PDB file of C-alpha atoms and ligand atoms in Angstrom:
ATOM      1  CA  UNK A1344     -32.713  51.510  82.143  1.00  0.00           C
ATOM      2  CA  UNK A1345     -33.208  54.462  79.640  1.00  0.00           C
ATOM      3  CA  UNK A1346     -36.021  54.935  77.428  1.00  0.00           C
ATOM      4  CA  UNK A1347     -38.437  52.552  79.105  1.00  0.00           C
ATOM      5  CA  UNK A1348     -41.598  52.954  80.179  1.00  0.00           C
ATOM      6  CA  UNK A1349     -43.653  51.810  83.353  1.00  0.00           C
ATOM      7  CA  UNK A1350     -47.198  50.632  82.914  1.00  0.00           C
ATOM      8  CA  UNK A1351     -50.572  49.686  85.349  1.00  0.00           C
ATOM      9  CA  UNK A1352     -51.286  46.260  85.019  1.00  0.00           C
ATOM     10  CA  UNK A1353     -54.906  44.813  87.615  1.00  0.00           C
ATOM     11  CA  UNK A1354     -55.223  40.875  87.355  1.00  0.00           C
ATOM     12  CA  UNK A1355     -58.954  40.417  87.773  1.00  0.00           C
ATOM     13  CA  UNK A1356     -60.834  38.421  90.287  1.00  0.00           C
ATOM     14  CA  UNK A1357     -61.394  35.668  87.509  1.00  0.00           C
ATOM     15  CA  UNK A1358     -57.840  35.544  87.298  1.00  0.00           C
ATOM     16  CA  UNK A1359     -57.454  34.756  90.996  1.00  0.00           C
ATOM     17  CA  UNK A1360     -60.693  32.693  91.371  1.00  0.00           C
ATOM     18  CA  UNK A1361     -59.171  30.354  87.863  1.00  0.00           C
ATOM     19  CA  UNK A1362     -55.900  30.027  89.238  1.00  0.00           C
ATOM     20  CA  UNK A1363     -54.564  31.642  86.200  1.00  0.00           C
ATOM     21  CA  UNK A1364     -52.435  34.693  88.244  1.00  0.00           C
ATOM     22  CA  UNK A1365     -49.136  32.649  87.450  1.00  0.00           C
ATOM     23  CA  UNK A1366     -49.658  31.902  84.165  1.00  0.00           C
ATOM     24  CA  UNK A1367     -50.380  35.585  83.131  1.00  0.00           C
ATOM     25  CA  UNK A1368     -47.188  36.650  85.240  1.00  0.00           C
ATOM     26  CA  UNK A1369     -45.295  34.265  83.373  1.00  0.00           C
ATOM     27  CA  UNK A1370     -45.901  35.832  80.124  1.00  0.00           C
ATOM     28  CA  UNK A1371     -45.202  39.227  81.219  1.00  0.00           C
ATOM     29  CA  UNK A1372     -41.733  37.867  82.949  1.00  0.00           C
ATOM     30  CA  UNK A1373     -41.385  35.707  79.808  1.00  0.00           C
ATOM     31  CA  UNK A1374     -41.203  38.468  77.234  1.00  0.00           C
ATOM     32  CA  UNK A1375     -38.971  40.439  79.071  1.00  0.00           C
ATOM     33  CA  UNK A1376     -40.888  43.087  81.010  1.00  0.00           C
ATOM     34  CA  UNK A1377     -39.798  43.547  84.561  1.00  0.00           C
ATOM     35  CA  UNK A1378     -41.848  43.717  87.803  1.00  0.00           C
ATOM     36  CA  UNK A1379     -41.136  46.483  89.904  1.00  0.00           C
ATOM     37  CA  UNK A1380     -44.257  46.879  92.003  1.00  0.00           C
ATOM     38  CA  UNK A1381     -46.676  43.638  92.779  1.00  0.00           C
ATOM     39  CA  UNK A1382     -49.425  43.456  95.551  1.00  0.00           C
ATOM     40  CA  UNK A1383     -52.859  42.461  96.220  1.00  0.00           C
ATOM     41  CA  UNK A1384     -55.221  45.446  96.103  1.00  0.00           C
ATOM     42  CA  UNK A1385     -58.808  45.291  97.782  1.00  0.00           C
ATOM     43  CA  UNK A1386     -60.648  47.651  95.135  1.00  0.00           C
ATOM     44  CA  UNK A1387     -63.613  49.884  96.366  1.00  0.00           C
ATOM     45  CA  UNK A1388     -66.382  52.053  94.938  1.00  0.00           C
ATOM     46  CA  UNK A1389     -64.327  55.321  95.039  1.00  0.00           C
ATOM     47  CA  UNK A1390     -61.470  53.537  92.978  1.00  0.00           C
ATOM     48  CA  UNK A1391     -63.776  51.989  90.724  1.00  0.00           C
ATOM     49  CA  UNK A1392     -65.459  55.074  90.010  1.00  0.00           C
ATOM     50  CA  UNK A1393     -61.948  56.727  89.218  1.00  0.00           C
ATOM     51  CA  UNK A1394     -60.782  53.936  87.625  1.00  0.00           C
ATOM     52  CA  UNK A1395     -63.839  53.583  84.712  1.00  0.00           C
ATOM     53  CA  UNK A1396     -64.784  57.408  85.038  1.00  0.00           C
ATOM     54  CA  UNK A1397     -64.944  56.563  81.097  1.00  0.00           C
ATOM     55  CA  UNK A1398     -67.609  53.930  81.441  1.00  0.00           C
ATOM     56  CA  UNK A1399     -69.649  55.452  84.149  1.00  0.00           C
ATOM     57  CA  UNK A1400     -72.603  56.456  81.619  1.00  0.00           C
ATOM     58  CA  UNK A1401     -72.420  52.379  80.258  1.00  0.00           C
ATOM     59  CA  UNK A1402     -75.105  49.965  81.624  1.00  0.00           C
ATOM     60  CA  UNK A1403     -72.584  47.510  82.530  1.00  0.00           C
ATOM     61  CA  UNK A1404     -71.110  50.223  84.919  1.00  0.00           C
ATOM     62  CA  UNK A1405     -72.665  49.151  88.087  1.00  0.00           C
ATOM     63  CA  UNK A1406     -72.191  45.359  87.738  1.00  0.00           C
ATOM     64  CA  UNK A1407     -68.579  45.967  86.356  1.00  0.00           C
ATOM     65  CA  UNK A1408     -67.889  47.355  89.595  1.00  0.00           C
ATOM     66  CA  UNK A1409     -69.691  44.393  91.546  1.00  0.00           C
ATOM     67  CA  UNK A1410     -67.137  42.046  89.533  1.00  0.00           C
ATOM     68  CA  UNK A1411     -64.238  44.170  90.298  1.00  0.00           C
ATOM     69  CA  UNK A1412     -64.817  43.955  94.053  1.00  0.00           C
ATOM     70  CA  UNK A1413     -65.995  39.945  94.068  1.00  0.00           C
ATOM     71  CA  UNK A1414     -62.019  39.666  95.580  1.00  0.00           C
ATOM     72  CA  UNK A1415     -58.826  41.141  95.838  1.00  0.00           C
ATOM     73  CA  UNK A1416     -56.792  42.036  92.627  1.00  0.00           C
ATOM     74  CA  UNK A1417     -53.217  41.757  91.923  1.00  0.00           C
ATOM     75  CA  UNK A1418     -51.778  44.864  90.808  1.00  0.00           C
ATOM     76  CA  UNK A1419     -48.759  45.346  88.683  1.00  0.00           C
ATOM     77  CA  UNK A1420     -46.368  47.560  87.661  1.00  0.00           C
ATOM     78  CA  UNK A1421     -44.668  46.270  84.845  1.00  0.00           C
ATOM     79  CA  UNK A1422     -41.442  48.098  83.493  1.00  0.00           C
ATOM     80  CA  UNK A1423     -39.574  47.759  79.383  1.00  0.00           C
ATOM     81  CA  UNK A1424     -39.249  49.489  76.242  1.00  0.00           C
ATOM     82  CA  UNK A1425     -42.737  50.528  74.936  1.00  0.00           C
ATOM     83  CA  UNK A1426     -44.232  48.659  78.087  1.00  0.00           C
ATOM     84  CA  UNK A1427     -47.364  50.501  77.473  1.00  0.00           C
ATOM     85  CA  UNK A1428     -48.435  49.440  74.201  1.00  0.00           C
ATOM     86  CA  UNK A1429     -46.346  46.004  74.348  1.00  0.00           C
ATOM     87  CA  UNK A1430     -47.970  44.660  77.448  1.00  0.00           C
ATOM     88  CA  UNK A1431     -51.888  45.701  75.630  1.00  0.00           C
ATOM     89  CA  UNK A1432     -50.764  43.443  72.056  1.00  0.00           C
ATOM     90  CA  UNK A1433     -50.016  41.083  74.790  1.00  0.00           C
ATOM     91  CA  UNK A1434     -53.349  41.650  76.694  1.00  0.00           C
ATOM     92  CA  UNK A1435     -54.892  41.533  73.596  1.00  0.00           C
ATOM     93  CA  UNK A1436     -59.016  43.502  72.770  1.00  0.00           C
ATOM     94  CA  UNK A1437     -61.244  43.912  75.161  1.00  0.00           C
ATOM     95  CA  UNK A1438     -63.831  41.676  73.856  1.00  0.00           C
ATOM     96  CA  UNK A1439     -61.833  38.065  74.349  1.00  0.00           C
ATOM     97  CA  UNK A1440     -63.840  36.861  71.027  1.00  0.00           C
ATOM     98  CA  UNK A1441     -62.441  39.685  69.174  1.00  0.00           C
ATOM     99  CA  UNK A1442     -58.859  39.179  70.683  1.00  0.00           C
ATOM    100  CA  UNK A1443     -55.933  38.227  68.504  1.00  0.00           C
ATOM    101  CA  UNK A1444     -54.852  34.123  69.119  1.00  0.00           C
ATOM    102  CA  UNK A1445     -51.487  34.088  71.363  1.00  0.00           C
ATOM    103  CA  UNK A1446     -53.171  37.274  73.589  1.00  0.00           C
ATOM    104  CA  UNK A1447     -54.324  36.045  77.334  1.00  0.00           C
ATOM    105  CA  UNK A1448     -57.695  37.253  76.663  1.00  0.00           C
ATOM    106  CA  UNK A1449     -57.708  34.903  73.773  1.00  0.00           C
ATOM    107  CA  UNK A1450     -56.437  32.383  74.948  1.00  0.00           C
ATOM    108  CA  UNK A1451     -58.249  31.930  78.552  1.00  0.00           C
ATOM    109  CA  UNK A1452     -60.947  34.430  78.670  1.00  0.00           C
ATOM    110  CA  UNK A1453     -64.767  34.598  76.825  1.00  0.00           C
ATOM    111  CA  UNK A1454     -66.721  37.120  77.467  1.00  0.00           C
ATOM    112  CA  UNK A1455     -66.432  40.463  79.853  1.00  0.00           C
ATOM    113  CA  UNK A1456     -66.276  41.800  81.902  1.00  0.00           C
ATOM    114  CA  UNK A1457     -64.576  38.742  82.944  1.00  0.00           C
ATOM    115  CA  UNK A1458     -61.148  39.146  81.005  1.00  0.00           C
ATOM    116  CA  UNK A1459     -58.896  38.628  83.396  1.00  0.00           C
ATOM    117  CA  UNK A1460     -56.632  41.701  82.881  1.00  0.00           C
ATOM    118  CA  UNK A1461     -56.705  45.388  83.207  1.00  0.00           C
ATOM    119  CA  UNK A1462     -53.926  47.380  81.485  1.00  0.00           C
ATOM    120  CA  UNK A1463     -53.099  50.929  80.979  1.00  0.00           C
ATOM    121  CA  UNK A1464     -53.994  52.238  77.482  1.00  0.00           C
ATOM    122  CA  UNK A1465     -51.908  55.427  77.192  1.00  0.00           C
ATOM    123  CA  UNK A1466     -49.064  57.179  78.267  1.00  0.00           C
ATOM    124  CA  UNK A1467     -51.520  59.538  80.581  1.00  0.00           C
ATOM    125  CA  UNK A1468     -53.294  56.453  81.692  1.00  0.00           C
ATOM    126  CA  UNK A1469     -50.528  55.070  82.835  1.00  0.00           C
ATOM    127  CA  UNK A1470     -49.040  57.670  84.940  1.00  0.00           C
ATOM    128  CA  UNK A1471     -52.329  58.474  86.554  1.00  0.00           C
ATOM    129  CA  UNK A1472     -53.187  54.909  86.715  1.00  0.00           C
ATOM    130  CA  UNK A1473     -49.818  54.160  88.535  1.00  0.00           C
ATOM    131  CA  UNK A1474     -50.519  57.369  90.921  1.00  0.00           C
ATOM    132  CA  UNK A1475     -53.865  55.540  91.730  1.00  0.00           C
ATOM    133  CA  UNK A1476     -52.947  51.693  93.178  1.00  0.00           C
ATOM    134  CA  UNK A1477     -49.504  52.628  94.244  1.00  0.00           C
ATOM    135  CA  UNK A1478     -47.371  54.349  96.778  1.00  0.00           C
ATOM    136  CA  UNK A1479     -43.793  55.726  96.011  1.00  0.00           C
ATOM    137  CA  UNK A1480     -42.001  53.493  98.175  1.00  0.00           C
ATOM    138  CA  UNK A1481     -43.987  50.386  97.008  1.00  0.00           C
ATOM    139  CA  UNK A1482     -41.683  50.910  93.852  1.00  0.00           C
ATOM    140  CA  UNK A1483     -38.827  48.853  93.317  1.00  0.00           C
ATOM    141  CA  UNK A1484     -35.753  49.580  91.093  1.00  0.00           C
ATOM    142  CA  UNK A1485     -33.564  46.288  91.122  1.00  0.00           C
ATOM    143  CA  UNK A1486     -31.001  44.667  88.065  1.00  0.00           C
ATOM    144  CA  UNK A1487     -30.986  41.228  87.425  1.00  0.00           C
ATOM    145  CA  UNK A1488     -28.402  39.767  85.992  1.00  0.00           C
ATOM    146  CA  UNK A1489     -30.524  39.090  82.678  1.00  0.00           C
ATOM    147  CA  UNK A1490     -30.539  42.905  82.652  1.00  0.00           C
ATOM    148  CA  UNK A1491     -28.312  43.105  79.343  1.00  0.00           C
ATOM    149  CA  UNK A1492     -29.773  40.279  77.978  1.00  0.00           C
ATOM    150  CA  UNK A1493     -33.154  41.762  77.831  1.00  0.00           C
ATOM    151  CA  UNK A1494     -32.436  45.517  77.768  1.00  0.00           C
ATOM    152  CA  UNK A1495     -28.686  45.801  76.454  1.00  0.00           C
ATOM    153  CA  UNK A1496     -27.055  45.394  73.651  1.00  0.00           C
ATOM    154  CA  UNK A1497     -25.887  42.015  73.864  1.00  0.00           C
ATOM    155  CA  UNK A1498     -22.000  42.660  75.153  1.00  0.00           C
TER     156      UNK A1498
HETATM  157  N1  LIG B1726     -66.505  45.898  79.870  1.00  0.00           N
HETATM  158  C1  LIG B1726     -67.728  45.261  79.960  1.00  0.00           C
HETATM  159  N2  LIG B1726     -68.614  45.371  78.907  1.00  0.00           N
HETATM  160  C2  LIG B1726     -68.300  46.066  77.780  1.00  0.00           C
HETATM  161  C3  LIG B1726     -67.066  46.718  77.695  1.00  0.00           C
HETATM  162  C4  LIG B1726     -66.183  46.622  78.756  1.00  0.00           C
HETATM  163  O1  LIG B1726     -68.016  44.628  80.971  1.00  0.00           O
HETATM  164  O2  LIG B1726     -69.128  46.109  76.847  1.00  0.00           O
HETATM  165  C5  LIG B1726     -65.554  45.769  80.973  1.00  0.00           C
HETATM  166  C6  LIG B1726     -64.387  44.836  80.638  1.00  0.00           C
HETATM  167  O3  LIG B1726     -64.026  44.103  81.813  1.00  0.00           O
HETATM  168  C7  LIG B1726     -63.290  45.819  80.248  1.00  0.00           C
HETATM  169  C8  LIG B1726     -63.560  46.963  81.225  1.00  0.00           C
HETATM  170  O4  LIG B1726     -64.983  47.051  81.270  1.00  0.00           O
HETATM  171  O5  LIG B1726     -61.988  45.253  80.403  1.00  0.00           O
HETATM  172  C9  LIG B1726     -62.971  48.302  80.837  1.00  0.00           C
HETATM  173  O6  LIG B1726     -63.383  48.644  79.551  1.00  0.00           O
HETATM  174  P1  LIG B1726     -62.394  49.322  78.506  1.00  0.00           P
HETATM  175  O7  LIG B1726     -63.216  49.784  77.348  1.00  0.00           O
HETATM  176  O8  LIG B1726     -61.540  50.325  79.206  1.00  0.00           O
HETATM  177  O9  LIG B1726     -61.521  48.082  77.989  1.00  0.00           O
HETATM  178  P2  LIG B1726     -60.029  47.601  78.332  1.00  0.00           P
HETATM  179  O10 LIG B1726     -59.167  48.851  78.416  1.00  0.00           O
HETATM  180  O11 LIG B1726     -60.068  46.845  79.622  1.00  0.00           O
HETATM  181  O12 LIG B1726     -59.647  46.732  77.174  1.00  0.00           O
HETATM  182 MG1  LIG B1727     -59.454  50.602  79.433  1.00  0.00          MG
END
């Protein structure tokens, strides 16, 4: 598939611990974007660190990381045209209160850090984020046969 782009997606441990992992990997599969790299990922210090190097000087820093390690995560690569900034409208703002109706973090989340989804925020993000959780060979390229329907041009 031309012109698409791959983005980072982490489902939290509140997303595991509320049973919501299907329901949040329904709407990504819903809209269209494809999955071609899923796994459960046991998240340490060092990652964390790396991960919110942006946060680090926050006071929430140290008990973000606490909440990121509370269980595995399932991490995501999701694939489709302007995945990055599609799958965040989806995701919706940070804060779940400030979140548009329709996002998940709208709809099932209240407060953070507990909102249930981490997603890449730029094209650099992305690509490093990607680097971070996954292997080469944990990457999948596969068609389905709803390919055209999705990505085509409808003939
Ligand atoms: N976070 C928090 N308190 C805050 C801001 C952020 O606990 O005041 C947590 C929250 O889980 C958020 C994560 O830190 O998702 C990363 O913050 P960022 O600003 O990168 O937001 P995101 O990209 O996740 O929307
Ligand atoms: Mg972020």
């Amino acid at each position: 598939m031309p012109d698409t782009q791959k983005t980072l997606v982490l489902l939290k441990p509140d997303a595991l611990q509320r049973d919501l992992l299907g329901d949040i990997v329904s709407r990504f599969e819903r809209k269209g974007l494809k999955i071609v790299a899923m796994k459960f990922i046991r998240l340490n210090d060092e990652m964390l660190d790396e991960h919110y190097a942006h946060l680090s000087d926050k006071s929430f820093f140290a008990s973000l990381k606490q909440f990121m390690m509370q269980t595995p995560v399932v991490g995501m690569i999701l694939e489709g045209y302007d995945a990055i900034a599609e799958v965040r409208k989806i995701v919706g703002s940070t804060n779940p209160r400030e979140a548009d109706a329709g996002t998940i973090r709208a709809d099932f989340s209240m407060n953070v850090p507990s909102n249930l989804i981490h997603a890449s925020d730029s094209d650099e993000a992305a690509v490093g984020e990607i680097k971070r959780f996954f292997d080469e060979d944990e990457m999948f390229q596969y068609e389905k046969i709803t390919d055209r329907f999705i990505f085509g041009e409808g003939v």
